[in-house]
Short mmCIF file of C-alpha atoms in Angstrom, two decimals:
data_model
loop_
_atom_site.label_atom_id
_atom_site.label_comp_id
_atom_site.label_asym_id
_atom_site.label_seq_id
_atom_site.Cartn_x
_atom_site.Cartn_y
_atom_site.Cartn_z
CA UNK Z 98 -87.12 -37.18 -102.08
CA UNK Z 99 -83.45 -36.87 -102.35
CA UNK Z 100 -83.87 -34.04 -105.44
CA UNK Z 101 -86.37 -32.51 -102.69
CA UNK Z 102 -83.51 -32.48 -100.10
CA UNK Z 103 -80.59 -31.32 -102.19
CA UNK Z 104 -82.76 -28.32 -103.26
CA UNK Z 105 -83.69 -27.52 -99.39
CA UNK Z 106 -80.07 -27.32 -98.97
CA UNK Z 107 -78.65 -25.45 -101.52
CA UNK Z 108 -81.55 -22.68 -100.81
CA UNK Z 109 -80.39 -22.49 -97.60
CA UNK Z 110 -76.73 -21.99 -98.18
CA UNK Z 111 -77.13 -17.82 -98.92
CA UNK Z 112 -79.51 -17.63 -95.44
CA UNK Z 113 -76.24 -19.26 -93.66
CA UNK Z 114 -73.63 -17.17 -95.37
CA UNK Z 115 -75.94 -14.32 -94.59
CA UNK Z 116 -76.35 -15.31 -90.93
CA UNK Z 117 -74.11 -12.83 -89.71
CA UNK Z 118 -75.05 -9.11 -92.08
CA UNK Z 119 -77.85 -6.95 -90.84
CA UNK Z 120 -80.28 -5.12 -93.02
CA UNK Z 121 -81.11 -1.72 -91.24
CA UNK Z 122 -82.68 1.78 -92.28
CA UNK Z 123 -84.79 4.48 -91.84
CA UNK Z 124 -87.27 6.08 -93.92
CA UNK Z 125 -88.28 9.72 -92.78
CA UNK Z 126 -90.30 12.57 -94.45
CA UNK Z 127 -92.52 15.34 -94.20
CA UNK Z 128 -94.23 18.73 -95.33
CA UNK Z 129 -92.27 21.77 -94.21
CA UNK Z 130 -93.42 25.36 -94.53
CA UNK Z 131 -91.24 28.17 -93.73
CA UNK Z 132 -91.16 32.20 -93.89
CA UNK Z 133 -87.44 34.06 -93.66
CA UNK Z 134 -88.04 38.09 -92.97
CA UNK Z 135 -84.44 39.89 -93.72
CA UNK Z 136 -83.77 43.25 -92.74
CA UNK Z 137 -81.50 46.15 -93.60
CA UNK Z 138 -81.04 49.12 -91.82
CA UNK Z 139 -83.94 48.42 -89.93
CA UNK Z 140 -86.24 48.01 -92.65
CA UNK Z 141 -87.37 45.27 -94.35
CA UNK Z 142 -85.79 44.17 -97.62
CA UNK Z 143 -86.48 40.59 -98.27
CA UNK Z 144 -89.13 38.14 -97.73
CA UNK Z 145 -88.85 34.69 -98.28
CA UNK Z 146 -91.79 31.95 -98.25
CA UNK Z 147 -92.16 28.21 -99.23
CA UNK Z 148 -93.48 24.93 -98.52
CA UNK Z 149 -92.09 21.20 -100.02
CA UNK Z 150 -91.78 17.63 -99.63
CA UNK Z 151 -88.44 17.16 -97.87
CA UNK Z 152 -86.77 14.17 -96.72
CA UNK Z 153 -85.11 14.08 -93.27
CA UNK Z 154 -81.69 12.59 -93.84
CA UNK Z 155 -83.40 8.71 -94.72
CA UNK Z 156 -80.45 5.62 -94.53
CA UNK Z 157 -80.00 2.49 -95.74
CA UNK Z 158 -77.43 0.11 -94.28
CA UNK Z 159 -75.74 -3.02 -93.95
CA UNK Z 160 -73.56 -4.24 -91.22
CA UNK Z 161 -72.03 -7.33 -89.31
CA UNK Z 162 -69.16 -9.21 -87.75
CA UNK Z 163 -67.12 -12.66 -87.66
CA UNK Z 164 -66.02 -14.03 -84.24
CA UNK Z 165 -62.18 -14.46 -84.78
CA UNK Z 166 -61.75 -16.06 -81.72
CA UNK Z 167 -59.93 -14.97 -78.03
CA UNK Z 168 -62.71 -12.34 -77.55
CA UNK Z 169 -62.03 -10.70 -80.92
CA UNK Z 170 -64.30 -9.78 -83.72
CA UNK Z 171 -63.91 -8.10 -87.11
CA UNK Z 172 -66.77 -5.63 -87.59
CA UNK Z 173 -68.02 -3.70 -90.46
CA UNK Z 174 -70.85 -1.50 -91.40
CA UNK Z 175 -72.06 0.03 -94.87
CA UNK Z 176 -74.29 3.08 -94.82
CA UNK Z 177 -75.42 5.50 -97.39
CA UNK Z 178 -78.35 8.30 -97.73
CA UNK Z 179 -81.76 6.94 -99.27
CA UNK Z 180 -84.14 10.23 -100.23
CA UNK Z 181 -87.33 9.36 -101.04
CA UNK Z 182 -87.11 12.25 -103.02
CA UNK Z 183 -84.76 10.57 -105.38
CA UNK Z 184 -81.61 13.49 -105.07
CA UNK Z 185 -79.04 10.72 -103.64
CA UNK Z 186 -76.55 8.88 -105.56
CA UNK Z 187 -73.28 6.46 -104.23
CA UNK Z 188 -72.57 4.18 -101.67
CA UNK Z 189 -70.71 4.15 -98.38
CA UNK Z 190 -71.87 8.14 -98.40
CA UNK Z 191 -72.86 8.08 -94.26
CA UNK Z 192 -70.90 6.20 -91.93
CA UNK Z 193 -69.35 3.36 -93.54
CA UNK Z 194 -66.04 1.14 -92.33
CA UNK Z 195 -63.96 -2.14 -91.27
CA UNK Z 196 -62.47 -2.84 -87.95
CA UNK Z 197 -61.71 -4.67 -85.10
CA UNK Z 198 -63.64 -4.96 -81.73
CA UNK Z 199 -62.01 -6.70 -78.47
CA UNK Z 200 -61.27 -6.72 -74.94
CA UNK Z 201 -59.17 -3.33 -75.81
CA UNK Z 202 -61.63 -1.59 -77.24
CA UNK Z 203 -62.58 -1.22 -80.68
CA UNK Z 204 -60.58 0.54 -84.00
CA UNK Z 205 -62.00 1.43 -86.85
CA UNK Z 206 -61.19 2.74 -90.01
CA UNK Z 207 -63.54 4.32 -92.51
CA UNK Z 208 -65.69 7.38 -93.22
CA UNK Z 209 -66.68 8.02 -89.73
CA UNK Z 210 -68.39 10.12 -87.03
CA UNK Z 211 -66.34 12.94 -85.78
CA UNK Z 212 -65.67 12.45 -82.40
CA UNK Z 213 -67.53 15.98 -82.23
CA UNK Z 214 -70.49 14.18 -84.34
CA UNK Z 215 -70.90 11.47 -82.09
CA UNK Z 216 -72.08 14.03 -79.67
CA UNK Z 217 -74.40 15.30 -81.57
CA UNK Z 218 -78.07 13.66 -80.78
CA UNK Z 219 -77.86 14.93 -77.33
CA UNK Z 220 -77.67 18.54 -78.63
CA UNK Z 221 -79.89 18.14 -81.73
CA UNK Z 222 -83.19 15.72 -81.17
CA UNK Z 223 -84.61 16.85 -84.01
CA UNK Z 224 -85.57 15.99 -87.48
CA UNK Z 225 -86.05 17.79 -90.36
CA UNK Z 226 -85.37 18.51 -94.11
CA UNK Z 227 -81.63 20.14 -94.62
CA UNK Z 228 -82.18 22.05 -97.99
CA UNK Z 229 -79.50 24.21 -98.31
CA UNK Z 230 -81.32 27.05 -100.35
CA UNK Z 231 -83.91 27.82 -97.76
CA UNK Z 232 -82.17 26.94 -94.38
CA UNK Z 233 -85.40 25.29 -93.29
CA UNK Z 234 -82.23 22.68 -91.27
CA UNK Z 235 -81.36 25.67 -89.35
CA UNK Z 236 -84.97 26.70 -87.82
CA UNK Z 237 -86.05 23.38 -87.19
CA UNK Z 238 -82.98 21.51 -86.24
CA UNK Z 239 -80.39 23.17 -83.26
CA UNK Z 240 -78.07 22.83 -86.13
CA UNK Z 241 -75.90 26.06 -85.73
CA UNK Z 242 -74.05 24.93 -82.98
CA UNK Z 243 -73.70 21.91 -84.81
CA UNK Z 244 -71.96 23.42 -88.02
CA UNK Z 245 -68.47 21.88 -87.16
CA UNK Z 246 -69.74 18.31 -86.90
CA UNK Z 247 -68.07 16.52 -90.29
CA UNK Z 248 -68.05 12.67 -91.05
CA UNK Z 249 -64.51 12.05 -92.11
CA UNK Z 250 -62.44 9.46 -93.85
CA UNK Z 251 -60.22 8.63 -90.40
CA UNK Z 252 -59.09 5.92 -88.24
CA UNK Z 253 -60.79 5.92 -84.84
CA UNK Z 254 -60.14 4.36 -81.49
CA UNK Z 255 -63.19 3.52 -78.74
CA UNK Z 256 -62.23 2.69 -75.22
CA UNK Z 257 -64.21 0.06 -73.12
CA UNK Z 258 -65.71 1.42 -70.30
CA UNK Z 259 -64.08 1.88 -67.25
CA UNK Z 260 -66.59 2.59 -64.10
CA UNK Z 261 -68.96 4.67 -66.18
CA UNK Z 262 -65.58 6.17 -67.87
CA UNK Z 263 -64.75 5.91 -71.98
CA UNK Z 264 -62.50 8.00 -73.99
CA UNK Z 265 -61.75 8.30 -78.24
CA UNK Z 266 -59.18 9.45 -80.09
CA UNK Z 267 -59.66 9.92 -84.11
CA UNK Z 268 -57.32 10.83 -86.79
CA UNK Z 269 -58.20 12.65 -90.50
CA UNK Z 270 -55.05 13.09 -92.75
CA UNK Z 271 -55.11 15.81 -94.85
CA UNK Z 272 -55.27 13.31 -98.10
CA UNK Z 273 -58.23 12.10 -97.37
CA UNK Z 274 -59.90 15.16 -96.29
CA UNK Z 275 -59.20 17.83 -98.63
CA UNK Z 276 -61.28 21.21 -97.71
CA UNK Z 277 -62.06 20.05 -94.40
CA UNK Z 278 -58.28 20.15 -93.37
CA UNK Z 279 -56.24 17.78 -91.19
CA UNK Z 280 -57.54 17.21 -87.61
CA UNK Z 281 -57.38 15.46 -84.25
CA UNK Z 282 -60.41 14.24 -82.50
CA UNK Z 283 -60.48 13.47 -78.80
CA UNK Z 284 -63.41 12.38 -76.42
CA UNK Z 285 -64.24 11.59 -72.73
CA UNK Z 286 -67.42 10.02 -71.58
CA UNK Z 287 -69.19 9.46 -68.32
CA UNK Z 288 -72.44 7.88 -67.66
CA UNK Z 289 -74.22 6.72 -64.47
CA UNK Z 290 -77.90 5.64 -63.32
CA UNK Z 291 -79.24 8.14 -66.33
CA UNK Z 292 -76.92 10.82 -65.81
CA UNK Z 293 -74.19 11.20 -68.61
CA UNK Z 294 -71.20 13.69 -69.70
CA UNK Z 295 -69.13 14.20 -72.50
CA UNK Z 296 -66.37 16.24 -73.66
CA UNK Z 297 -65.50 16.45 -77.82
CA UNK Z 298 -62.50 18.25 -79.05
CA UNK Z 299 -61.63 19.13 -83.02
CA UNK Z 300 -58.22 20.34 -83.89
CA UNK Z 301 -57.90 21.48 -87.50
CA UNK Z 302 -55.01 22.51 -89.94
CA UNK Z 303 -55.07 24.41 -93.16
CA UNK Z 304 -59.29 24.08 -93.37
CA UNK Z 305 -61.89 25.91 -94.72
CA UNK Z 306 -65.77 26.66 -94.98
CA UNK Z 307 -66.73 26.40 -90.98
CA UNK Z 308 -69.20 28.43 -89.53
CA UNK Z 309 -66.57 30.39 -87.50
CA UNK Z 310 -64.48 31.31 -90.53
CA UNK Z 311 -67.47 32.48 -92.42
CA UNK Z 312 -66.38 30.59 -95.63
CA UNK Z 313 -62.58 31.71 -95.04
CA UNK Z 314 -59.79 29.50 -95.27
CA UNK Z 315 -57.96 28.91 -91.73
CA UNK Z 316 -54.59 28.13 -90.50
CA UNK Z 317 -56.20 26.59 -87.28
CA UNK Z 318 -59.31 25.42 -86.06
CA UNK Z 319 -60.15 24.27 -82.59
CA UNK Z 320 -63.46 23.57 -81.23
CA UNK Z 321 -64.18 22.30 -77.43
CA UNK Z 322 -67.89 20.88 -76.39
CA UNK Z 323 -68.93 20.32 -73.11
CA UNK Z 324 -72.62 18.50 -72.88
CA UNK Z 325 -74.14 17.20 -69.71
CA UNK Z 326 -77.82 15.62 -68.84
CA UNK Z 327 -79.66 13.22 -67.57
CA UNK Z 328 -81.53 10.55 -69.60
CA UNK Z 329 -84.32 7.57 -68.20
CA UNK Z 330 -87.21 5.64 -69.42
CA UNK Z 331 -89.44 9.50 -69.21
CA UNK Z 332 -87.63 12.37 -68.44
CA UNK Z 333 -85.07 13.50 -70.86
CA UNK Z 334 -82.79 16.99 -70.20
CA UNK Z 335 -79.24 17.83 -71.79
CA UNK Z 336 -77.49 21.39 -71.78
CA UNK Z 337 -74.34 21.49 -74.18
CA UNK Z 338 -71.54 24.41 -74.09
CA UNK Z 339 -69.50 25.04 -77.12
CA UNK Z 340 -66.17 27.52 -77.41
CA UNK Z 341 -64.74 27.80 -81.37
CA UNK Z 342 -61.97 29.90 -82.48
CA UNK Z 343 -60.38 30.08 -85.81
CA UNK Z 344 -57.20 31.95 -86.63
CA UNK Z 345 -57.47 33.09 -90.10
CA UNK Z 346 -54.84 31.98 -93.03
CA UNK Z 347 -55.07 35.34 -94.67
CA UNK Z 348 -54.33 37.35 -91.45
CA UNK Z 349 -52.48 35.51 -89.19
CA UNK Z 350 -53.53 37.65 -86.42
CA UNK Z 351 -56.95 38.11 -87.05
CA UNK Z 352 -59.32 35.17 -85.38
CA UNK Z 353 -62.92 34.08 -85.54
CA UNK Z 354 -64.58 32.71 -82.47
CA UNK Z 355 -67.82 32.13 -80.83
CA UNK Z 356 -69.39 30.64 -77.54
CA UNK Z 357 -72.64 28.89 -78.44
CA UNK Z 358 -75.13 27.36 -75.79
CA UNK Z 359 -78.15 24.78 -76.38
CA UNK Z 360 -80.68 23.19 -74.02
CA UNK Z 361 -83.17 20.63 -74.57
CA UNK Z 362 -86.11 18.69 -72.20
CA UNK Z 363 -88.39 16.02 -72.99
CA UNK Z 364 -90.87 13.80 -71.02
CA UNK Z 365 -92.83 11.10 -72.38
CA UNK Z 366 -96.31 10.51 -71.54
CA UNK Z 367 -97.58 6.91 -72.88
CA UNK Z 368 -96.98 7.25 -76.66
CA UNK Z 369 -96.68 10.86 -76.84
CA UNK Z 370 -92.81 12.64 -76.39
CA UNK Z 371 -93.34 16.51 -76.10
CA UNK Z 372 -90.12 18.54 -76.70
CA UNK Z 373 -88.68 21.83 -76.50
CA UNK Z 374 -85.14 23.16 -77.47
CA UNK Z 375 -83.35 26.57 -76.99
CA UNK Z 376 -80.28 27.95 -78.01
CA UNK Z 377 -78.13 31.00 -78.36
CA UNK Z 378 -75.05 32.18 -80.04
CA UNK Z 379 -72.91 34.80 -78.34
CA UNK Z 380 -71.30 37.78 -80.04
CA UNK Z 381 -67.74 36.79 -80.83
CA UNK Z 382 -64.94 38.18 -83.50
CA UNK Z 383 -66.25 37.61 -87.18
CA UNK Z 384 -63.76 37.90 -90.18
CA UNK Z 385 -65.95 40.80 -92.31
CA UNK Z 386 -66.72 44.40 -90.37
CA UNK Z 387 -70.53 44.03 -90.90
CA UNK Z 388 -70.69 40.57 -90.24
CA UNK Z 389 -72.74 39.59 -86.38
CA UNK Z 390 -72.83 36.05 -85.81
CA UNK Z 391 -75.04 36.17 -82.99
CA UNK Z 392 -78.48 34.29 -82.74
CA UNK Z 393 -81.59 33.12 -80.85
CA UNK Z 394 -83.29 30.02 -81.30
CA UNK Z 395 -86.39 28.30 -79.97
CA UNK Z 396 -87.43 24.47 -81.31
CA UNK Z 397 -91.37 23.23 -79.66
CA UNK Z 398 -92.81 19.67 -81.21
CA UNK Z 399 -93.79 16.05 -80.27
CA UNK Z 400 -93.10 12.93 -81.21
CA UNK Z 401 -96.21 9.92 -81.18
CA UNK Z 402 -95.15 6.48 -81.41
CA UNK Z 403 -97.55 4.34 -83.68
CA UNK Z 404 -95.33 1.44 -82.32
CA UNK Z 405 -91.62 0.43 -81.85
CA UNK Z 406 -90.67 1.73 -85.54
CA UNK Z 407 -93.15 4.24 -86.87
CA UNK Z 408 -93.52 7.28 -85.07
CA UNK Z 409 -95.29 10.89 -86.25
CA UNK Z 410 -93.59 13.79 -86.02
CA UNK Z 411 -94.69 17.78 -85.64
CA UNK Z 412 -92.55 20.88 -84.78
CA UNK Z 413 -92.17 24.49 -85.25
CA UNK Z 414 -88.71 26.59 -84.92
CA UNK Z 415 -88.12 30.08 -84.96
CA UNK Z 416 -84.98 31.71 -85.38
CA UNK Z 417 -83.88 35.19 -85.32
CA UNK Z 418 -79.61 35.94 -86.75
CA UNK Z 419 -78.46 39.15 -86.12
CA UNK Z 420 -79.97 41.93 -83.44
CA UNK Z 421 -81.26 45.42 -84.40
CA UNK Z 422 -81.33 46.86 -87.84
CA UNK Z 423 -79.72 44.28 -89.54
CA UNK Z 424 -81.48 41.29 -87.88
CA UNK Z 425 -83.04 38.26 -89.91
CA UNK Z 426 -85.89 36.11 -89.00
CA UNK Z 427 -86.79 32.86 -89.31
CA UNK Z 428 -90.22 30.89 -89.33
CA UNK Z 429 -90.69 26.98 -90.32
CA UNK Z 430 -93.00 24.25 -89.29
CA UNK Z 431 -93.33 20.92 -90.41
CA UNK Z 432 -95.29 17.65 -90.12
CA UNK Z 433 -93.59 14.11 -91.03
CA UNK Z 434 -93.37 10.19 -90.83
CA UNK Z 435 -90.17 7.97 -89.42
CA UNK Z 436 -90.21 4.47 -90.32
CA UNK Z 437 -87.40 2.11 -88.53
CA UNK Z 438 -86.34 -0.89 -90.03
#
């Protein structure tokens, strides 16, 4: 009886010191189809078609936090890409980091969420495979506009809320990371009774490789979101504004900039979530003389909940870069599986 005890106990010690870490993850994929139509001069002079397996961006993570008394708590979260398709490799590779969490807010430090990034799911809803050889990310995902979000190794600061008010600040030294550049990160929030706001703002140094810059190194970066909506239990609608400008290491008066636009609405009916996206990328000052970095973009799919944590997913996207003779469109549908855990 006593052997029978000691045993109990001892096989419950790793439950106990495991009381406190959470096991979390999702598991996404699908079958994705897509057809790219480039044209020169008004003719056509490249066609482009495909389907494959693709995973959509699956995670597995571990997180948790020890009361340190007063109100304060030491937090910390592990998080790293899990393809079903077998092409990741390391840990901590998504958002991963230590901190502290209290009455004054919380500060972390890590490889974190852009304040810019943090914005993100209320301009993007959408899920999809992010191959960089075909593009398929950028038909099916409203992932143009989204080209400047970066995860970064930084130190960030989270306000409490103040009457539906919260603000972040974030810091990236240049050490840490490399191409990207060093940068500021600032953020204001609003929410109240299912209507929200939020401002993001990237400054950059010395960077390269943004969408603005096409692939050009730049002396300065700054990028300024605006997104506003309304969110409940049904109805789901968000508009987001975005202003970039780059001024260009190579010419120091030359600048790249663009005003991008993206709107999304949703409604769920029982276990079904219809969805449709649009967005639009104004003509603006591009480093090369035949480069046009304007575009048009409509996202349509749904969403049906099995239950809580599976959920089937179906969309098409079209996108069109360009206008005229040197225009370039884009086709891509795809049909998938999310699993929650």
């Amino acid at each position: 009886m006593k052997k029978s005890l000691i045993a109990l106990t001892l096989a419950a010690l790793p439950v106990a010191a495991m009381a406190d870490v959470t096991l979390y993850g999702t598991i996404k994929a699908g079958v994705e189809t897509y057809r790219t139509v480039k044209h020169t001069d008004g003719k056509v002079t490249e066609v482009k078609t495909g389907s494959e397996i693709a995973d959509f961006g699956s995670k597995i993570g571990f997180k948790g936090q020890e009361d340190l008394g007063n109100g304060l708590k030491a937090i910390w979260q592990l998080e790293q890409n899990a393809s079903i398709a077998g092409t990741d490799s390391g840990w901590g590779n998504k958002q991963s980091f230590i901190g502290l969490k209290g009455g004054f807010g919380t500060v972390r430090a890590g490889n974190l969420n852009s304040i810019l990034k943090s914005t993100g799911d209320n301009v993007n809803a959408w899920e999809s495979g992010s191959t960089k050889d075909t593009g398929i990310e950028n038909v099916l995902q409203v992932s143009k506009i989204g080209a400047p979000e970066h995860r970064y190794a930084s130190v960030r600061y989270d306000s409490p809320e103040f009457a539906g008010f919260s603000g972040s600040v974030q810091y990236a030294p240049k050490g840490n990371s490399g191409a990207n550049g060093e940068s500021y990160h600032v953020g204001l929030n609003y929410q109240n009774s299912g209507f929200f706001a939020q401002y993001a703002g990237l400054f950059q140094r010395h960077g390269e490789g943004t969408k603005a810059t096409v692939g050009e190194p730049v002396e300065k970066l700054q990028v300024h979101r605006l997104v506003g909506g309304y969110d409940n239990d049904a109805l789901y609608a968000s508009v987001a504004v975005q202003q970039q400008d780059a001024k260009l290491a190579a010419a120091p008066n030359s600048h790249n900039s663009q005003t991008e636009v993206a709107a999304t609405v949703a409604y769920r009916f029982g276990n079904v979530t219809p969805r449709v996206s649009y967005a639009h990328g104004f003509k603006g000052t591009v480093a090369k003389a035949d480069g046009d970095n304007r575009y048009d973009q409509v996202v349509v799919g749904a969403e049906y909940d099995f239950s809580k944590r599976t959920s089937a997913l179906v969309s098409a996207g079209w996108l069109q870069e360009g206008k005229g003779a040197g225009k370039t469109v884009s086709t891509a549908s795809t049909v998938g599986l999310r699993h929650k855990f």
